[in-house]
Amino acid sequence: MIDMLGSAYPWVKAAHIIFVIFWMAGMFMLPRYLVYHQEALERMGADSAEVQSWIEREAKLRKMILSPSMILVWVLGLTLAANLGLFSGTPGLGWLHAKLFLVVVLSGYHGWAVGYAKKLAAGKPTFTGRQLRMLNELPAILVTLIVVLVIVRPF
C-alpha cells in the first residue's frame, strides 16, 4: 500500500494538518474551560447561570470542534501512515510508531477531559483548580513531542 495516494498525497496531508490545528485549538480550550467551570461551581453552586453557561460551552466545543476534528485527524493520519508503508512493514518508521503512541495518549487525554466535563456538569469535581491547571499543560507537551518526531524523524 506504499504510495497509494499518488498525487492526492499533499491534499490529504494538508487536510490532516488543518484538522490537527482545529483539534489542538480545542484541546487547549477545553482544559481551560474546565478550570473556569470548576471555579464557578465552587463559587456559585451547580444551579448558577454561569455554571450552566460553562456546561453549554463545553458541549458545543466538544460537538462542533473537538470530536469531529479528532476523528478526521485519525482517519487522515492513518491514511497517510498506510501510504508510508506502516501496515506493510516498511523499515525506518520508528518515529511514526512513537508519534502514533503519543497521539493515542493525546486521544486518551481528550477522552478524560470530555469525561471530566461531564463530571463537572453533574456537580462532582474530583480535582483542585491547581491540579487542573497542571493537567492543562499535557496537550502542549504532547504536541511538541509529536511535531519534533514528524519533522526531525530521529529514528
mmCIF file of C-alpha atoms in Angstrom, residues 30-31 33-35 37-39 41-42 55 58 62 108-129 131-132 135:
data_model
loop_
_atom_site.group_PDB
_atom_site.id
_atom_site.type_symbol
_atom_site.label_atom_id
_atom_site.label_comp_id
_atom_site.label_asym_id
_atom_site.label_seq_id
_atom_site.Cartn_x
_atom_site.Cartn_y
_atom_site.Cartn_z
ATOM 1 C CA LEU A 30 -11.375 22.619 26.855
ATOM 2 C CA PRO A 31 -8.989 22.203 29.817
ATOM 3 C CA TYR A 33 -12.923 25.815 30.266
ATOM 4 C CA LEU A 34 -12.793 23.051 32.878
ATOM 5 C CA VAL A 35 -10.819 25.294 35.242
ATOM 6 C CA HIS A 37 -16.237 25.772 35.140
ATOM 7 C CA GLN A 38 -14.888 24.244 38.328
ATOM 8 C CA GLU A 39 -14.142 27.657 39.846
ATOM 9 C CA LEU A 41 -19.056 25.631 40.559
ATOM 10 C CA GLU A 42 -17.077 26.237 43.777
ATOM 11 C CA ILE A 55 -21.711 23.313 30.536
ATOM 12 C CA GLU A 58 -18.038 22.676 26.766
ATOM 13 C CA ARG A 62 -16.879 19.017 22.020
ATOM 14 C CA GLY A 108 -6.860 9.398 25.905
ATOM 15 C CA TYR A 109 -6.412 12.865 27.397
ATOM 16 C CA HIS A 110 -9.173 14.100 25.092
ATOM 17 C CA GLY A 111 -11.442 11.349 26.433
ATOM 18 C CA TRP A 112 -10.502 12.155 30.017
ATOM 19 C CA ALA A 113 -11.231 15.883 29.516
ATOM 20 C CA VAL A 114 -14.634 15.141 27.974
ATOM 21 C CA GLY A 115 -15.391 12.772 30.861
ATOM 22 C CA TYR A 116 -14.313 15.349 33.428
ATOM 23 C CA ALA A 117 -16.538 17.966 31.766
ATOM 24 C CA LYS A 118 -19.457 15.572 32.231
ATOM 25 C CA LYS A 119 -18.450 15.070 35.890
ATOM 26 C CA LEU A 120 -18.442 18.818 36.407
ATOM 27 C CA ALA A 121 -21.824 19.089 34.692
ATOM 28 C CA ALA A 122 -23.092 16.606 37.286
ATOM 29 C CA GLY A 123 -21.567 18.780 40.036
ATOM 30 C CA LYS A 124 -18.946 16.204 41.049
ATOM 31 C CA PRO A 125 -15.427 17.681 40.724
ATOM 32 C CA THR A 126 -12.555 15.436 41.795
ATOM 33 C CA PHE A 127 -9.553 17.692 41.138
ATOM 34 C CA THR A 128 -8.443 21.011 42.527
ATOM 35 C CA GLY A 129 -8.088 24.061 40.311
ATOM 36 C CA GLN A 131 -4.353 20.154 39.540
ATOM 37 C CA LEU A 132 -6.473 21.069 36.523
ATOM 38 C CA LEU A 135 -3.099 18.938 33.524
#
